[in-house]
Short mmCIF file of C-alpha atoms in Angstrom, two decimals:
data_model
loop_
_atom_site.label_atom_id
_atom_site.label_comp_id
_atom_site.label_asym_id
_atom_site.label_seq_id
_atom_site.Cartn_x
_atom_site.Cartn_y
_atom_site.Cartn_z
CA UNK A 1 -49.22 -29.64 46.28
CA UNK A 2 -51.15 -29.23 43.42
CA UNK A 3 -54.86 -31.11 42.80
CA UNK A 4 -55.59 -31.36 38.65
CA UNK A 5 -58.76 -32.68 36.92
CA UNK A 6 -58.43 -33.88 33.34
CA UNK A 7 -62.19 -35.32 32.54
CA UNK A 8 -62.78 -38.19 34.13
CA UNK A 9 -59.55 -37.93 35.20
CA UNK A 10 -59.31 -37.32 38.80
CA UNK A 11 -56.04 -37.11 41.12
CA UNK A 12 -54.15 -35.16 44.07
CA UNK A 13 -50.76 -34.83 43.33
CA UNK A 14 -47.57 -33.02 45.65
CA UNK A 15 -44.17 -32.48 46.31
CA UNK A 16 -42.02 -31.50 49.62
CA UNK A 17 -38.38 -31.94 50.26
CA UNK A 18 -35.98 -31.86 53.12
CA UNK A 19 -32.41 -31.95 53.31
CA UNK A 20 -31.41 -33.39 56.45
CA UNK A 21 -33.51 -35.12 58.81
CA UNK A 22 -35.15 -32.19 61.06
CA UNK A 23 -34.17 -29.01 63.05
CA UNK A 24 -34.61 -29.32 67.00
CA UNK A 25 -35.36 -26.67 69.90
CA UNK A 26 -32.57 -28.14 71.67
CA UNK A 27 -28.91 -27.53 71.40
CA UNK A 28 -28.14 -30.98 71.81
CA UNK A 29 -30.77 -32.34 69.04
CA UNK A 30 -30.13 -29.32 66.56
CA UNK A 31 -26.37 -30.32 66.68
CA UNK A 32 -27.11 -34.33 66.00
CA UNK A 33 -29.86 -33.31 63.69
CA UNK A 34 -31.54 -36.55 65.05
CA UNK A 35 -34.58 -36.55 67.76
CA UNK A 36 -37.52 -38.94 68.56
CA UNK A 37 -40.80 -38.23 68.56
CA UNK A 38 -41.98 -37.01 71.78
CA UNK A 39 -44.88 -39.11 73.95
CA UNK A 40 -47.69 -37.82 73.94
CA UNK A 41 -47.94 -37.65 77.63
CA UNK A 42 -45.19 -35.36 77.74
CA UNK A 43 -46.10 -31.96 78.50
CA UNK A 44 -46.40 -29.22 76.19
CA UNK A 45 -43.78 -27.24 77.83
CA UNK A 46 -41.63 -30.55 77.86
CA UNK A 47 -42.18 -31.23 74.30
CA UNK A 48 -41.15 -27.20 73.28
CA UNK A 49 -38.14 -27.74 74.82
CA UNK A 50 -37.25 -30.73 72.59
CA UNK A 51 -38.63 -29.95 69.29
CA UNK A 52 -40.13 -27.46 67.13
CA UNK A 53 -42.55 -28.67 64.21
CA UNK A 54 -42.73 -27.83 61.57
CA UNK A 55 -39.17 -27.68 60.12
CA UNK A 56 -37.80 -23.98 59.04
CA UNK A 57 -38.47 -23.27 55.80
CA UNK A 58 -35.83 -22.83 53.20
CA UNK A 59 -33.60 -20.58 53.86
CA UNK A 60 -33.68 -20.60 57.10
CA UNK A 61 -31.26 -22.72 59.74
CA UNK A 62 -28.18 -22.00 57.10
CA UNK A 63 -30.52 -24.08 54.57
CA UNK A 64 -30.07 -27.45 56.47
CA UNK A 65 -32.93 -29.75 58.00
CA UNK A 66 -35.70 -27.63 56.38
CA UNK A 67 -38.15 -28.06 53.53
CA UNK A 68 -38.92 -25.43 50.61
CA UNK A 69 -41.75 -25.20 48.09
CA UNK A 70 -41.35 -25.88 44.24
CA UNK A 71 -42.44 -24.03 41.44
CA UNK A 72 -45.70 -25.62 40.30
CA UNK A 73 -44.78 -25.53 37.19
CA UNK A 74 -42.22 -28.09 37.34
CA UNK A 75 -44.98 -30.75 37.43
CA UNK A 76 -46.51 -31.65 34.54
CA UNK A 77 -50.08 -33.04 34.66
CA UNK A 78 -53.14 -33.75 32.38
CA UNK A 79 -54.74 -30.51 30.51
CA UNK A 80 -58.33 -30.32 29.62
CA UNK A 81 -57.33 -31.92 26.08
CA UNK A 82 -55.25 -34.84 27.50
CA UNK A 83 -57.72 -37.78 26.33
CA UNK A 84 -57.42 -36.43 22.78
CA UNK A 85 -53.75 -35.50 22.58
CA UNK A 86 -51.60 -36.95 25.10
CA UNK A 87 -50.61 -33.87 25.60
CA UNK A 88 -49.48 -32.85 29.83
CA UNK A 89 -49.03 -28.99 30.42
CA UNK A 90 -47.33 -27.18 33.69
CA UNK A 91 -49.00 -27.41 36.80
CA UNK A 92 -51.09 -24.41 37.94
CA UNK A 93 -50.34 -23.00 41.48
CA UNK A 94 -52.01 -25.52 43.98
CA UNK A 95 -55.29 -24.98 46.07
CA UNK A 96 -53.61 -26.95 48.87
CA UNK A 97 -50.94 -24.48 50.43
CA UNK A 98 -48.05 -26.02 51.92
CA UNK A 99 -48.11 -25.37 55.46
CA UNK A 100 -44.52 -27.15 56.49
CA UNK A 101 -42.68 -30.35 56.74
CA UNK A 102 -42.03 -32.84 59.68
CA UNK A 103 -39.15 -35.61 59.67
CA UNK A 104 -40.19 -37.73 62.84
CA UNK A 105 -37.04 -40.26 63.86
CA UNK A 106 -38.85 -43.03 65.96
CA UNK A 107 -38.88 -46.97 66.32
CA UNK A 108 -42.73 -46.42 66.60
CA UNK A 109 -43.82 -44.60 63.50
CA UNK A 110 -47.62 -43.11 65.02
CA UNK A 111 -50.31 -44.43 62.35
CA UNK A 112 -52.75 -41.48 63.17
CA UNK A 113 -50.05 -38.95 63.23
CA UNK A 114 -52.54 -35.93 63.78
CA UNK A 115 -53.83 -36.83 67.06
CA UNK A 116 -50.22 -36.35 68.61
CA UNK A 117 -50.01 -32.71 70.39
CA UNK A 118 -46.93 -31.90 68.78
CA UNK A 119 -47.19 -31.82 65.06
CA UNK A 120 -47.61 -27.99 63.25
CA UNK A 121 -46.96 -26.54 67.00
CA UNK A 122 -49.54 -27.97 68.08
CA UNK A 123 -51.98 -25.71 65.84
CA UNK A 124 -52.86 -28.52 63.58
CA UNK A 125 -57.06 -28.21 64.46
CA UNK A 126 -56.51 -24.22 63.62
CA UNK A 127 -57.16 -24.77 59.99
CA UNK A 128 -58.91 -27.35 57.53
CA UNK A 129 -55.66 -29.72 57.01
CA UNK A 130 -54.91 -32.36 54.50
CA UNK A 131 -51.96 -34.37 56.33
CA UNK A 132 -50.31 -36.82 54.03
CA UNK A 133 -48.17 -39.27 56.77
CA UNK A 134 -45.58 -42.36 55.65
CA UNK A 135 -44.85 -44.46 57.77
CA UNK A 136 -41.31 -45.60 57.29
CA UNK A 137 -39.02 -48.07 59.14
CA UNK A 138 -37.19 -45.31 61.04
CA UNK A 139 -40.62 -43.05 61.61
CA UNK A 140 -42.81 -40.62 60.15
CA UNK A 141 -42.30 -38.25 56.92
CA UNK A 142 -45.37 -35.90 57.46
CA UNK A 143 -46.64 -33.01 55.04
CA UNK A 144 -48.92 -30.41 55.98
CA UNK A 145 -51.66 -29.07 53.23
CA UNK A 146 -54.29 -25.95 54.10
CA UNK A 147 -57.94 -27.08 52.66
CA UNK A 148 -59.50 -23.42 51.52
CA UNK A 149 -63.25 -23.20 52.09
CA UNK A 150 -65.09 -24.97 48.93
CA UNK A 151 -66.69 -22.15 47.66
CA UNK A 152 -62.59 -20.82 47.09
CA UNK A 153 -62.19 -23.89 45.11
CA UNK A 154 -62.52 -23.90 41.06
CA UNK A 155 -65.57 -25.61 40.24
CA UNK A 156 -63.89 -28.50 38.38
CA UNK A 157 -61.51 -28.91 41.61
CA UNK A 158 -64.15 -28.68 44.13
CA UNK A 159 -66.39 -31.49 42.57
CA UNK A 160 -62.91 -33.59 42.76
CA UNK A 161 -62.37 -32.98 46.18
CA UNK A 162 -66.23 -33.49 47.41
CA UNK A 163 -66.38 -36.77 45.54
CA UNK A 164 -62.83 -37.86 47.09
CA UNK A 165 -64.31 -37.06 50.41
CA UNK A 166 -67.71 -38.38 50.45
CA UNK A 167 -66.02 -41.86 47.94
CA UNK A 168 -65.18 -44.96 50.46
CA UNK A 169 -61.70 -46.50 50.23
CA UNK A 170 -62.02 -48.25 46.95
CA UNK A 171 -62.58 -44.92 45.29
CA UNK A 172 -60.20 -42.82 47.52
CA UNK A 173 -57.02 -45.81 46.70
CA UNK A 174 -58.31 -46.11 43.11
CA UNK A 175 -57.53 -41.60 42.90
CA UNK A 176 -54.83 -41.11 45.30
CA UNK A 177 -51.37 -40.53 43.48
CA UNK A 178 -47.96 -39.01 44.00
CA UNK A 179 -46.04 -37.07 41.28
CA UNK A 180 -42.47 -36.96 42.61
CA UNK A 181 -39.71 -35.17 41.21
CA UNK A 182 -36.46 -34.37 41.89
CA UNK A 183 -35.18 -30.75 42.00
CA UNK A 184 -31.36 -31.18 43.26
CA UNK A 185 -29.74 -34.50 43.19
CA UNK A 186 -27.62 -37.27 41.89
CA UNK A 187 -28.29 -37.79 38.02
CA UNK A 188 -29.13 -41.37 38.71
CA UNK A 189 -31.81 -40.80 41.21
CA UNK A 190 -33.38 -37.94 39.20
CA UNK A 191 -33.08 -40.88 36.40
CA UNK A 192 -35.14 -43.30 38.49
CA UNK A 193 -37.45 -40.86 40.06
CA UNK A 194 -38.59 -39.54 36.45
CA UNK A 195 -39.20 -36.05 35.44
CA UNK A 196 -42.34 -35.25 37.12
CA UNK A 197 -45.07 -36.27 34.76
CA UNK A 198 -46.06 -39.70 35.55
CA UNK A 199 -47.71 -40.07 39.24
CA UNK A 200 -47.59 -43.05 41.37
CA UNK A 201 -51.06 -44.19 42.48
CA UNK A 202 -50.26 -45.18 45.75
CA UNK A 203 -53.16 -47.79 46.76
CA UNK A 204 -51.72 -50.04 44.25
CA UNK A 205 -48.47 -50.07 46.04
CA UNK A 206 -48.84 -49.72 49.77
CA UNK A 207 -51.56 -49.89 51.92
CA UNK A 208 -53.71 -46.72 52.99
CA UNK A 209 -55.22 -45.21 55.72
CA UNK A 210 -58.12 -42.02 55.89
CA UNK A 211 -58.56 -40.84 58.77
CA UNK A 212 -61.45 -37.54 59.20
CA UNK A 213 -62.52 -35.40 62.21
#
């Protein structure tokens, strides 16, 4: 959730968790905690009845199958004195808000994830959105980021953003990265996981995909 700038240092970084898997308009799904993602050719009305998207926000549904935001400050990235020192300081608050969370359970993850009528209640082209989309075995994990107007932007940040926009996939892979961390959970996988201050860039890992309107 948060986008940093450290010199020639550039890099989006951002964190969103959910507990279970996702909450469903339907008795049947909300009770399984389990649904597929809906065809596309379904009707809206057909797909309200079966889901709502995004998840409830923490605490809502009795604090299962919902997402919540971090403190920023848990992440710790590079300051303007990095190259000199080494030194990483607490994240500032993000540019990016958080809009909400999607768990998607299907044997046919959707590559282009925001063409599909149901994701963010179907008011994803409401706003400027950054959607960051995994595919996974079992389907889609799907996080929702508002884009403010540049002029809202720092100056530092806005030059990052308009160069990761207008750069082709070479520079785009090369700036990409993902600071994970874990807030609650077993000691070994907070172990392996890391305490939030070295990102993963992700184009050196698996493969990417931009996709703009």
């Amino acid at each position: 959730q948060t986008v940093e700038r450290a010199e020639d240092e550039e890099y989006i970084t951002g964190s969103t968790s959910s507990d279970d898997d996702e909450a469903f308009a339907s008795d049947e799904s909300t009770a399984s905690g389990v649904s597929s993602l809906p065809s596309p050719s379904e009707s809206p009305t057909e797909e309200r009845k079966q889901l709502a998207s995004p998840l409830p926000e923490y605490p809502a549904n009795s604090g299962e199958s919902c997402w919540s935001k971090p403190q920023p400050t848990i992440f710790r990235v590079r300051g303007k004195t990095y190259l000199t020192d080494r030194i990483k300081i607490p994240s500032a608050p993000p540019p990016f808000e958080c809009l909400g969370v999607d768990f998607w359970l299907t044997d046919n993850p959707e590559r282009h994830i925001a063409r599909h009528p149901s994701v963010l209640g179907g008011k994803l082209g409401e706003v400027d959105t950054f959607v960051v989309n995994f595919l996974l075995p079992f389907g889609n994990f799907v996080s929702y980021f508002a884009i403010p107007p540049l002029e809202k932007f720092p100056p530092n940040l806005a030059q990052v953003w308009s160069k990761f926009l207008a750069g082709d996939q070479q520079y785009r892979d090369a700036r990409l990265k993902l600071l994970p961390v874990v807030v609650d959970g077993p000691w070994i996988v907070k172990k392996a996981v890391g305490s939030g201050t070295s990102p993963a860039l992700l184009g050196k890992v698996i493969p990417l995909q931009y996709y703009f309107k």
